[in-house]
PDB file of C-alpha atoms and ligand atoms in Angstrom:
ATOM      1  CA  MET A 122     112.585 109.069  71.303  1.00 95.00           C
ATOM      2  CA  PHE A 123     109.238 107.956  73.306  1.00 96.00           C
ATOM      3  CA  ASP A 124     109.262 109.580  76.198  1.00 94.00           C
ATOM      4  CA  TYR A 125     109.355 107.763  79.097  1.00 97.00           C
ATOM      5  CA  SER A 126     111.817 107.845  82.368  1.00 96.00           C
ATOM      6  CA  ILE A 127     112.996 104.437  83.432  1.00 97.00           C
ATOM      7  CA  THR A 128     113.785 104.210  87.062  1.00 97.00           C
ATOM      8  CA  GLU A 129     115.806 101.874  89.082  1.00 97.00           C
ATOM      9  CA  ASN A 130     115.092  98.659  89.544  1.00 97.00           C
ATOM     10  CA  CYS A 131     111.234  98.981  87.405  1.00 98.00           C
ATOM     11  CA  LEU A 132     111.375  95.115  86.650  1.00 98.00           C
ATOM     12  CA  SER A 133     113.020  93.533  89.650  1.00 97.00           C
ATOM     13  CA  ASN A 134     110.853  90.126  90.436  1.00 95.00           C
ATOM     14  CA  LYS A 135     109.808  90.001  86.309  1.00 98.00           C
ATOM     15  CA  THR A 136     111.244  87.196  84.381  1.00 98.00           C
ATOM     16  CA  ILE A 137     111.235  88.109  80.767  1.00 98.00           C
ATOM     17  CA  LEU A 138     111.750  86.339  77.836  1.00 98.00           C
ATOM     18  CA  VAL A 139     112.853  87.850  74.693  1.00 99.00           C
ATOM     19  CA  THR A 140     114.146  86.355  71.433  1.00 98.00           C
ATOM     20  CA  GLY A 141     117.144  87.340  69.353  1.00 98.00           C
ATOM     21  CA  ALA A 142     118.968  88.114  72.226  1.00 98.00           C
ATOM     22  CA  GLY A 143     122.109  87.399  71.049  1.00 98.00           C
ATOM     23  CA  ALA A 144     121.901  91.126  68.287  1.00 98.00           C
ATOM     24  CA  GLY A 145     120.900  94.142  67.573  1.00 98.00           C
ATOM     25  CA  ILE A 146     118.172  95.556  69.688  1.00 98.00           C
ATOM     26  CA  GLY A 147     117.124  92.342  70.960  1.00 98.00           C
ATOM     27  CA  ARG A 148     120.600  92.162  72.908  1.00 98.00           C
ATOM     28  CA  GLU A 149     119.926  95.765  74.457  1.00 98.00           C
ATOM     29  CA  ALA A 150     116.957  95.208  75.774  1.00 99.00           C
ATOM     30  CA  ALA A 151     117.608  91.580  77.526  1.00 98.00           C
ATOM     31  CA  LEU A 152     120.466  93.957  78.898  1.00 98.00           C
ATOM     32  CA  THR A 153     118.585  96.453  79.997  1.00 98.00           C
ATOM     33  CA  TYR A 154     115.801  94.538  81.444  1.00 98.00           C
ATOM     34  CA  ALA A 155     118.575  92.427  83.435  1.00 98.00           C
ATOM     35  CA  LYS A 156     119.870  95.724  84.484  1.00 98.00           C
ATOM     36  CA  LEU A 157     116.971  97.229  85.975  1.00 98.00           C
ATOM     37  CA  GLY A 158     116.101  93.838  88.023  1.00 98.00           C
ATOM     38  CA  ALA A 159     114.459  91.433  86.023  1.00 98.00           C
ATOM     39  CA  THR A 160     115.618  87.734  85.577  1.00 98.00           C
ATOM     40  CA  ILE A 161     116.019  87.228  81.742  1.00 98.00           C
ATOM     41  CA  ILE A 162     115.104  84.186  78.995  1.00 98.00           C
ATOM     42  CA  LEU A 163     117.442  84.675  75.980  1.00 98.00           C
ATOM     43  CA  LEU A 164     116.234  82.502  73.026  1.00 98.00           C
ATOM     44  CA  GLY A 165     118.612  82.808  70.083  1.00 98.00           C
ATOM     45  CA  LYS A 166     119.611  81.053  67.314  1.00 97.00           C
ATOM     46  CA  THR A 167     124.036  81.451  67.708  1.00 98.00           C
ATOM     47  CA  VAL A 168     124.691  80.100  70.957  1.00 98.00           C
ATOM     48  CA  SER A 169     128.521  81.951  71.475  1.00 98.00           C
ATOM     49  CA  LYS A 170     126.051  85.331  71.055  1.00 98.00           C
ATOM     50  CA  LEU A 171     123.848  84.164  73.769  1.00 98.00           C
ATOM     51  CA  GLU A 172     126.716  82.857  75.875  1.00 98.00           C
ATOM     52  CA  ALA A 173     128.762  86.230  75.278  1.00 98.00           C
ATOM     53  CA  LEU A 174     125.538  88.455  76.559  1.00 98.00           C
ATOM     54  CA  TYR A 175     124.869  85.443  79.821  1.00 98.00           C
ATOM     55  CA  ASP A 176     129.058  86.278  80.659  1.00 98.00           C
ATOM     56  CA  GLU A 177     128.340  89.952  80.549  1.00 98.00           C
ATOM     57  CA  ILE A 178     125.189  89.720  82.885  1.00 98.00           C
ATOM     58  CA  ILE A 179     127.277  87.130  85.203  1.00 98.00           C
ATOM     59  CA  ALA A 180     129.820  90.297  85.571  1.00 98.00           C
ATOM     60  CA  LEU A 181     127.989  92.847  86.002  1.00 98.00           C
ATOM     61  CA  LYS A 182     126.291  90.589  89.081  1.00 98.00           C
ATOM     62  CA  LEU A 183     122.400  90.790  87.801  1.00 98.00           C
ATOM     63  CA  ALA A 184     119.932  87.820  88.370  1.00 98.00           C
ATOM     64  CA  GLU A 185     121.950  84.640  86.587  1.00 98.00           C
ATOM     65  CA  PRO A 186     120.072  84.549  82.937  1.00 98.00           C
ATOM     66  CA  ALA A 187     118.550  81.179  81.157  1.00 98.00           C
ATOM     67  CA  ILE A 188     119.599  80.711  77.636  1.00 98.00           C
ATOM     68  CA  VAL A 189     117.387  78.934  75.291  1.00 97.00           C
ATOM     69  CA  PRO A 190     119.133  77.869  71.845  1.00 97.00           C
ATOM     70  CA  LEU A 191     116.595  77.697  68.966  1.00 97.00           C
ATOM     71  CA  ASP A 192     116.659  78.512  65.778  1.00 98.00           C
ATOM     72  CA  LEU A 193     112.563  79.665  64.816  1.00 98.00           C
ATOM     73  CA  LYS A 194     113.125  78.463  61.166  1.00 97.00           C
ATOM     74  CA  GLY A 195     113.436  74.950  62.213  1.00 95.00           C
ATOM     75  CA  ALA A 196     112.033  74.338  65.653  1.00 97.00           C
ATOM     76  CA  THR A 197     108.504  72.827  66.032  1.00 96.00           C
ATOM     77  CA  LYS A 198     105.884  73.170  67.759  1.00 96.00           C
ATOM     78  CA  GLN A 199     106.542  70.179  70.485  1.00 97.00           C
ATOM     79  CA  ASN A 200     109.353  72.310  70.970  1.00 97.00           C
ATOM     80  CA  TYR A 201     107.472  75.510  71.926  1.00 97.00           C
ATOM     81  CA  ILE A 202     105.498  73.627  74.312  1.00 97.00           C
ATOM     82  CA  ASP A 203     108.670  71.825  76.139  1.00 97.00           C
ATOM     83  CA  MET A 204     110.146  75.370  76.352  1.00 98.00           C
ATOM     84  CA  SER A 205     107.741  76.986  78.387  1.00 97.00           C
ATOM     85  CA  ALA A 206     107.026  73.616  80.446  1.00 97.00           C
ATOM     86  CA  THR A 207     110.666  74.421  81.661  1.00 97.00           C
ATOM     87  CA  ILE A 208     110.465  78.062  81.989  1.00 98.00           C
ATOM     88  CA  VAL A 209     106.994  77.529  84.387  1.00 98.00           C
ATOM     89  CA  SER A 210     109.478  74.630  86.379  1.00 98.00           C
ATOM     90  CA  GLN A 211     112.062  77.128  86.647  1.00 97.00           C
ATOM     91  CA  PHE A 212     110.382  80.402  87.334  1.00 98.00           C
ATOM     92  CA  GLY A 213     106.809  79.685  87.758  1.00 98.00           C
ATOM     93  CA  LYS A 214     105.152  81.907  85.727  1.00 98.00           C
ATOM     94  CA  LEU A 215     106.706  85.172  82.833  1.00 98.00           C
ATOM     95  CA  ASP A 216     105.887  88.374  83.090  1.00 98.00           C
ATOM     96  CA  GLY A 217     106.949  89.315  79.920  1.00 98.00           C
ATOM     97  CA  VAL A 218     108.195  88.784  76.288  1.00 98.00           C
ATOM     98  CA  LEU A 219     109.141  90.223  73.608  1.00 99.00           C
ATOM     99  CA  LEU A 220     108.834  88.682  70.068  1.00 98.00           C
ATOM    100  CA  ASN A 221     111.780  90.776  68.617  1.00 98.00           C
ATOM    101  CA  ALA A 222     113.566  88.041  66.904  1.00 98.00           C
ATOM    102  CA  SER A 223     112.836  87.889  62.373  1.00 98.00           C
ATOM    103  CA  MET A 224     114.676  87.799  59.655  1.00 98.00           C
ATOM    104  CA  LEU A 225     114.952  90.450  56.477  1.00 98.00           C
ATOM    105  CA  GLY A 226     115.279  87.729  53.200  1.00 97.00           C
ATOM    106  CA  GLU A 227     115.960  89.899  50.456  1.00 96.00           C
ATOM    107  CA  LEU A 228     115.190  93.439  49.100  1.00 97.00           C
ATOM    108  CA  THR A 229     113.680  92.530  45.506  1.00 97.00           C
ATOM    109  CA  PRO A 230     110.603  93.372  43.025  1.00 98.00           C
ATOM    110  CA  PHE A 231     107.475  91.607  43.998  1.00 98.00           C
ATOM    111  CA  THR A 232     107.913  89.437  40.821  1.00 98.00           C
ATOM    112  CA  GLN A 233     111.537  88.157  41.595  1.00 98.00           C
ATOM    113  CA  ILE A 234     110.648  87.079  44.920  1.00 97.00           C
ATOM    114  CA  HIS A 235     111.935  83.483  45.199  1.00 97.00           C
ATOM    115  CA  GLU A 236     109.905  81.135  47.007  1.00 98.00           C
ATOM    116  CA  GLN A 237     112.084  79.625  49.601  1.00 98.00           C
ATOM    117  CA  ILE A 238     112.967  82.746  50.641  1.00 98.00           C
ATOM    118  CA  PHE A 239     109.567  84.319  51.061  1.00 98.00           C
ATOM    119  CA  ASN A 240     108.304  80.861  53.603  1.00 98.00           C
ATOM    120  CA  ASP A 241     111.349  80.865  55.213  1.00 98.00           C
ATOM    121  CA  VAL A 242     110.470  84.855  55.994  1.00 98.00           C
ATOM    122  CA  MET A 243     107.200  83.787  56.782  1.00 98.00           C
ATOM    123  CA  GLN A 244     108.038  80.608  58.912  1.00 98.00           C
ATOM    124  CA  VAL A 245     110.443  82.790  61.079  1.00 98.00           C
ATOM    125  CA  ASN A 246     108.321  85.970  61.075  1.00 98.00           C
ATOM    126  CA  VAL A 247     104.664  84.899  61.408  1.00 98.00           C
ATOM    127  CA  THR A 248     104.033  81.144  62.325  1.00 98.00           C
ATOM    128  CA  ALA A 249     107.537  80.828  64.401  1.00 98.00           C
ATOM    129  CA  GLN A 250     105.683  83.944  66.360  1.00 98.00           C
ATOM    130  CA  TYR A 251     102.477  82.261  66.304  1.00 98.00           C
ATOM    131  CA  LEU A 252     103.993  79.138  67.756  1.00 98.00           C
ATOM    132  CA  LEU A 253     105.879  81.435  70.380  1.00 98.00           C
ATOM    133  CA  ALA A 254     102.360  82.992  71.603  1.00 98.00           C
ATOM    134  CA  GLN A 255     100.378  80.052  71.613  1.00 98.00           C
ATOM    135  CA  ALA A 256     102.709  78.379  73.555  1.00 98.00           C
ATOM    136  CA  LEU A 257     103.352  80.841  75.894  1.00 98.00           C
ATOM    137  CA  ILE A 258     100.482  82.625  76.830  1.00 98.00           C
ATOM    138  CA  PRO A 259      99.393  80.139  79.174  1.00 98.00           C
ATOM    139  CA  THR A 260     102.607  81.207  81.493  1.00 98.00           C
ATOM    140  CA  LEU A 261     102.048  84.997  80.960  1.00 98.00           C
ATOM    141  CA  GLN A 262      98.824  84.049  82.189  1.00 98.00           C
ATOM    142  CA  LEU A 263     100.763  82.510  85.483  1.00 98.00           C
ATOM    143  CA  ALA A 264     101.604  86.268  86.253  1.00 98.00           C
ATOM    144  CA  ASP A 265      99.604  89.361  88.144  1.00 97.00           C
ATOM    145  CA  LYS A 266     100.255  91.440  85.515  1.00 98.00           C
ATOM    146  CA  ALA A 267     101.841  90.466  81.724  1.00 98.00           C
ATOM    147  CA  SER A 268     103.272  91.744  78.682  1.00 98.00           C
ATOM    148  CA  LEU A 269     103.226  90.256  75.219  1.00 98.00           C
ATOM    149  CA  VAL A 270     105.335  93.018  72.777  1.00 99.00           C
ATOM    150  CA  PHE A 271     105.712  91.988  69.189  1.00 99.00           C
ATOM    151  CA  THR A 272     107.864  93.698  66.785  1.00 98.00           C
ATOM    152  CA  SER A 273     106.806  95.398  63.788  1.00 98.00           C
ATOM    153  CA  SER A 274     108.433  98.000  61.228  1.00 98.00           C
ATOM    154  CA  GLY A 275     107.635 101.135  59.044  1.00 97.00           C
ATOM    155  CA  VAL A 276     106.387  98.739  56.205  1.00 98.00           C
ATOM    156  CA  GLY A 277     104.097  96.968  59.035  1.00 98.00           C
ATOM    157  CA  ASN A 278     101.058  99.059  58.517  1.00 96.00           C
ATOM    158  CA  GLN A 279     101.890 100.775  54.832  1.00 97.00           C
ATOM    159  CA  GLY A 280     103.478  98.459  52.272  1.00 98.00           C
ATOM    160  CA  ARG A 281     106.324  99.455  50.643  1.00 97.00           C
ATOM    161  CA  ALA A 282     107.903  99.132  46.862  1.00 98.00           C
ATOM    162  CA  PHE A 283     111.023  95.875  46.935  1.00 98.00           C
ATOM    163  CA  TRP A 284     110.225  95.091  50.737  1.00 98.00           C
ATOM    164  CA  GLY A 285     108.499  92.003  49.992  1.00 97.00           C
ATOM    165  CA  ALA A 286     108.132  89.287  52.252  1.00 98.00           C
ATOM    166  CA  TYR A 287     109.612  90.923  55.235  1.00 98.00           C
ATOM    167  CA  SER A 288     106.607  93.976  54.958  1.00 98.00           C
ATOM    168  CA  ILE A 289     104.126  91.169  54.426  1.00 98.00           C
ATOM    169  CA  SER A 290     105.370  89.725  57.417  1.00 98.00           C
ATOM    170  CA  LYS A 291     105.398  92.620  59.617  1.00 98.00           C
ATOM    171  CA  PHE A 292     101.468  93.179  58.317  1.00 98.00           C
ATOM    172  CA  ALA A 293     100.827  89.659  59.799  1.00 98.00           C
ATOM    173  CA  THR A 294     102.955  90.295  62.797  1.00 98.00           C
ATOM    174  CA  GLU A 295     100.008  93.440  63.511  1.00 98.00           C
ATOM    175  CA  GLY A 296      97.163  91.433  62.533  1.00 98.00           C
ATOM    176  CA  MET A 297      98.201  88.820  65.043  1.00 98.00           C
ATOM    177  CA  MET A 298      99.260  91.108  67.709  1.00 98.00           C
ATOM    178  CA  GLN A 299      95.810  93.009  67.966  1.00 98.00           C
ATOM    179  CA  VAL A 300      93.707  89.350  67.473  1.00 98.00           C
ATOM    180  CA  ILE A 301      94.887  88.365  70.472  1.00 98.00           C
ATOM    181  CA  ALA A 302      95.150  91.367  72.092  1.00 98.00           C
ATOM    182  CA  ASP A 303      91.119  91.714  71.679  1.00 98.00           C
ATOM    183  CA  GLU A 304      90.479  88.162  73.055  1.00 98.00           C
ATOM    184  CA  TYR A 305      92.695  89.522  76.118  1.00 98.00           C
ATOM    185  CA  GLU A 306      91.129  92.357  77.115  1.00 97.00           C
ATOM    186  CA  ASN A 307      89.738  92.533  80.545  1.00 92.00           C
ATOM    187  CA  SER A 308      92.862  90.176  81.714  1.00 97.00           C
ATOM    188  CA  ASN A 309      95.999  89.941  83.091  1.00 98.00           C
ATOM    189  CA  LEU A 310      97.436  90.224  79.852  1.00 98.00           C
ATOM    190  CA  ARG A 311      98.284  92.889  77.287  1.00 98.00           C
ATOM    191  CA  VAL A 312      99.485  92.361  73.871  1.00 98.00           C
ATOM    192  CA  ASN A 313     100.940  95.622  71.872  1.00 98.00           C
ATOM    193  CA  ALA A 314     103.532  95.647  69.118  1.00 98.00           C
ATOM    194  CA  ILE A 315     106.542  97.854  68.912  1.00 98.00           C
ATOM    195  CA  ASN A 316     107.873  99.847  65.675  1.00 98.00           C
ATOM    196  CA  PRO A 317     111.250  99.840  66.615  1.00 98.00           C
ATOM    197  CA  GLY A 318     112.057 102.645  63.656  1.00 98.00           C
ATOM    198  CA  ALA A 319     115.391 102.823  61.558  1.00 98.00           C
ATOM    199  CA  THR A 320     118.258 101.648  64.473  1.00 98.00           C
ATOM    200  CA  LYS A 321     121.555 100.902  63.707  1.00 98.00           C
ATOM    201  CA  THR A 322     121.610  97.186  63.709  1.00 98.00           C
ATOM    202  CA  ASN A 323     123.180  94.685  61.016  1.00 97.00           C
ATOM    203  CA  MET A 324     119.431  93.813  59.835  1.00 98.00           C
ATOM    204  CA  ARG A 325     119.053  97.729  59.152  1.00 98.00           C
ATOM    205  CA  ALA A 326     123.148  98.065  57.270  1.00 97.00           C
ATOM    206  CA  SER A 327     121.916  94.839  54.996  1.00 96.00           C
ATOM    207  CA  ALA A 328     118.254  97.244  54.318  1.00 97.00           C
ATOM    208  CA  TYR A 329     120.588 100.285  53.650  1.00 96.00           C
ATOM    209  CA  PRO A 330     124.823  99.288  52.950  1.00 95.00           C
ATOM    210  CA  ALA A 331     124.812 102.878  51.697  1.00 95.00           C
ATOM    211  CA  GLU A 332     123.879 104.844  54.442  1.00 96.00           C
ATOM    212  CA  ASP A 333     125.395 106.982  56.895  1.00 94.00           C
ATOM    213  CA  LYS A 334     124.871 104.913  59.996  1.00 95.00           C
ATOM    214  CA  GLU A 335     126.448 107.384  62.348  1.00 94.00           C
ATOM    215  CA  ALA A 336     123.216 109.898  61.843  1.00 94.00           C
ATOM    216  CA  LEU A 337     121.003 105.941  63.346  1.00 97.00           C
ATOM    217  CA  ALA A 338     119.026 106.067  66.928  1.00 98.00           C
ATOM    218  CA  THR A 339     121.010 103.169  68.184  1.00 98.00           C
ATOM    219  CA  PRO A 340     119.721 100.316  69.823  1.00 98.00           C
ATOM    220  CA  ALA A 341     120.095 101.969  73.484  1.00 98.00           C
ATOM    221  CA  ASP A 342     118.721 104.870  72.347  1.00 98.00           C
ATOM    222  CA  ILE A 343     114.964 103.241  71.583  1.00 98.00           C
ATOM    223  CA  MET A 344     115.360 101.083  75.576  1.00 98.00           C
ATOM    224  CA  PRO A 345     112.252 103.970  77.095  1.00 98.00           C
ATOM    225  CA  LEU A 346     109.932 102.342  74.591  1.00 98.00           C
ATOM    226  CA  TYR A 347     111.148  98.459  75.776  1.00 98.00           C
ATOM    227  CA  VAL A 348     110.876  99.125  79.132  1.00 98.00           C
ATOM    228  CA  TYR A 349     107.487 101.070  79.195  1.00 98.00           C
ATOM    229  CA  LEU A 350     105.902  98.148  77.776  1.00 98.00           C
ATOM    230  CA  MET A 351     107.504  95.687  80.632  1.00 98.00           C
ATOM    231  CA  THR A 352     106.412  97.940  83.603  1.00 98.00           C
ATOM    232  CA  ASN A 353     103.426  98.474  85.162  1.00 96.00           C
ATOM    233  CA  ASP A 354     103.249 102.532  83.833  1.00 98.00           C
ATOM    234  CA  SER A 355     101.578 100.366  80.885  1.00 98.00           C
ATOM    235  CA  LEU A 356      99.006  98.059  82.312  1.00 98.00           C
ATOM    236  CA  ALA A 357      96.665 100.181  80.759  1.00 97.00           C
ATOM    237  CA  VAL A 358      97.625  99.939  77.535  1.00 98.00           C
ATOM    238  CA  ASN A 359      96.451  97.564  75.092  1.00 98.00           C
ATOM    239  CA  GLY A 360      96.758  96.504  71.024  1.00 98.00           C
ATOM    240  CA  LYS A 361      98.382  99.077  69.858  1.00 98.00           C
ATOM    241  CA  THR A 362     101.396  99.905  67.933  1.00 98.00           C
ATOM    242  CA  LEU A 363     103.997 102.296  69.202  1.00 98.00           C
ATOM    243  CA  LYS A 364     106.820 104.109  67.568  1.00 98.00           C
ATOM    244  CA  ALA A 365     110.203 104.166  69.681  1.00 98.00           C
ATOM    245  CA  GLN A 366     111.094 106.843  67.453  1.00 98.00           C
TER     246      GLN A 366
HETATM  247  P1  NAP B 214     119.557  92.362  63.944  1.00 50.36           P
HETATM  248  O1  NAP B 214     120.819  92.854  64.393  1.00 50.36           O
HETATM  249  O2  NAP B 214     119.547  91.539  62.489  1.00 50.36           O
HETATM  250  O3  NAP B 214     119.078  91.155  64.904  1.00 50.36           O
HETATM  251  C1  NAP B 214     118.012  89.791  64.707  1.00 50.36           C
HETATM  252  C2  NAP B 214     118.083  88.954  65.837  1.00 50.36           C
HETATM  253  O4  NAP B 214     116.898  88.028  65.395  1.00 50.36           O
HETATM  254  C3  NAP B 214     118.917  88.405  65.763  1.00 50.36           C
HETATM  255  O5  NAP B 214     119.862  88.071  67.499  1.00 50.36           O
HETATM  256  C4  NAP B 214     119.304  86.825  65.361  1.00 50.36           C
HETATM  257  O6  NAP B 214     119.940  85.959  66.055  1.00 50.36           O
HETATM  258  C5  NAP B 214     118.106  86.688  65.742  1.00 50.36           C
HETATM  259  N1  NAP B 214     117.150  85.423  64.833  1.00 50.36           N
HETATM  260  C6  NAP B 214     117.464  86.203  63.574  1.00 50.36           C
HETATM  261  N2  NAP B 214     116.544  84.635  62.753  1.00 50.36           N
HETATM  262  C7  NAP B 214     116.459  84.024  63.967  1.00 50.36           C
HETATM  263  C8  NAP B 214     116.117  82.261  63.755  1.00 50.36           C
HETATM  264  N3  NAP B 214     115.869  81.794  62.842  1.00 50.36           N
HETATM  265  N4  NAP B 214     115.811  82.082  65.035  1.00 50.36           N
HETATM  266  C9  NAP B 214     116.226  82.632  65.752  1.00 50.36           C
HETATM  267  N5  NAP B 214     116.684  83.860  66.250  1.00 50.36           N
HETATM  268  C10 NAP B 214     116.376  84.552  65.170  1.00 50.36           C
HETATM  269  O7  NAP B 214     118.387  93.016  63.345  1.00 50.36           O
HETATM  270  P2  NAP B 214     117.327  93.977  64.237  1.00 50.36           P
HETATM  271  O8  NAP B 214     118.186  95.255  63.454  1.00 50.36           O
HETATM  272  O9  NAP B 214     118.087  93.616  65.836  1.00 50.36           O
HETATM  273  O10 NAP B 214     115.736  94.224  64.531  1.00 50.36           O
HETATM  274  C11 NAP B 214     115.285  93.263  65.585  1.00 50.36           C
HETATM  275  C12 NAP B 214     113.537  93.304  65.664  1.00 50.36           C
HETATM  276  O11 NAP B 214     113.276  94.670  65.034  1.00 50.36           O
HETATM  277  C13 NAP B 214     113.528  92.457  63.742  1.00 50.36           C
HETATM  278  O12 NAP B 214     111.873  92.066  64.602  1.00 50.36           O
HETATM  279  C14 NAP B 214     113.326  93.817  62.850  1.00 50.36           C
HETATM  280  O13 NAP B 214     112.233  93.435  62.395  1.00 50.36           O
HETATM  281  C15 NAP B 214     112.607  94.807  63.848  1.00 50.36           C
HETATM  282  N6  NAP B 214     112.836  96.116  62.965  1.00 50.36           N
HETATM  283  C16 NAP B 214     114.705  96.781  63.340  1.00 50.36           C
HETATM  284  C17 NAP B 214     114.485  98.060  62.143  1.00 50.36           C
HETATM  285  C18 NAP B 214     115.863  98.382  62.178  1.00 50.36           C
HETATM  286  O14 NAP B 214     116.009  99.813  61.713  1.00 50.36           O
HETATM  287  N7  NAP B 214     116.924  98.010  63.048  1.00 50.36           N
HETATM  288  C19 NAP B 214     113.517  98.691  61.997  1.00 50.36           C
HETATM  289  C20 NAP B 214     112.434  98.340  62.468  1.00 50.36           C
HETATM  290  C21 NAP B 214     111.667  97.158  62.824  1.00 50.36           C
HETATM  291  P3  NAP B 214     121.585  85.857  65.142  1.00 50.36           P
HETATM  292  O15 NAP B 214     121.948  86.947  65.605  1.00 50.36           O
HETATM  293  O16 NAP B 214     122.124  84.177  65.927  1.00 50.36           O
HETATM  294  O17 NAP B 214     121.173  85.025  63.608  1.00 50.36           O
END
């Protein structure tokens, strides 16, 4: 695992938006950030999952989170601009954004990729990330120090047979991260990506249905890197893809 010792309350006074906060790695990251003192904005597709996490955070007597129900497949540029304006009016700034939500599509030979699935994967994993980042960067610039974190994959810088649209979308994600990181070098904003590695979630189960799930890292196991990139300990890190495992 990425070697980082998490200290109590290391995220206090920070407001952090997490996409895909209802399940898997995003849910764990949102809960972990809340336990470390941050106020969390939970963005996701399935409202009931976001509400369940909201209830869990309130039951733990942590800072009250906000819920943003948004389907990245259908959301428009205006939706993201409106969301950013609401965040500024409610919270004043954003200290961190974890762009975690994505879809796998289907694993299939390249010649058999369905155009609709290719377009959906690109919409959710690339276009929505670009629109989110574009709308949220001005809000991140209102913070003293801010961190924008993209989510890549092992197939995000080395292509692999049958990983088609998903792999292509993660290459684009890493490219987007590097472009923005270069533009904002020497600013208050640092921009990086995480490669979580094989992690026990629904997405992993749909990619590898037959594997032994007990051998996999859990979302909780990989949190050190997710926390590190949101703390001031990572202020000097920019333009990097870091492995959580
Ligand atoms: P997951 O368990 O499938 O969770 C994905 C999350 O994204 C869910 O909360 C889901 O919401 C949300 N989401 C999906 N489509 C969305 C949409 N159209 N609009 C809004 N939210 C949407 O996946 P995960 O394994 O935690 O993956 C998290 C990130 O890590 C992804 O970027 C993935 O590519 C990356 N990753 C994972 C692994 C791994 O082994 N797990 C390895 C490498 C990279 P709903 O639950 O409401 O559908």
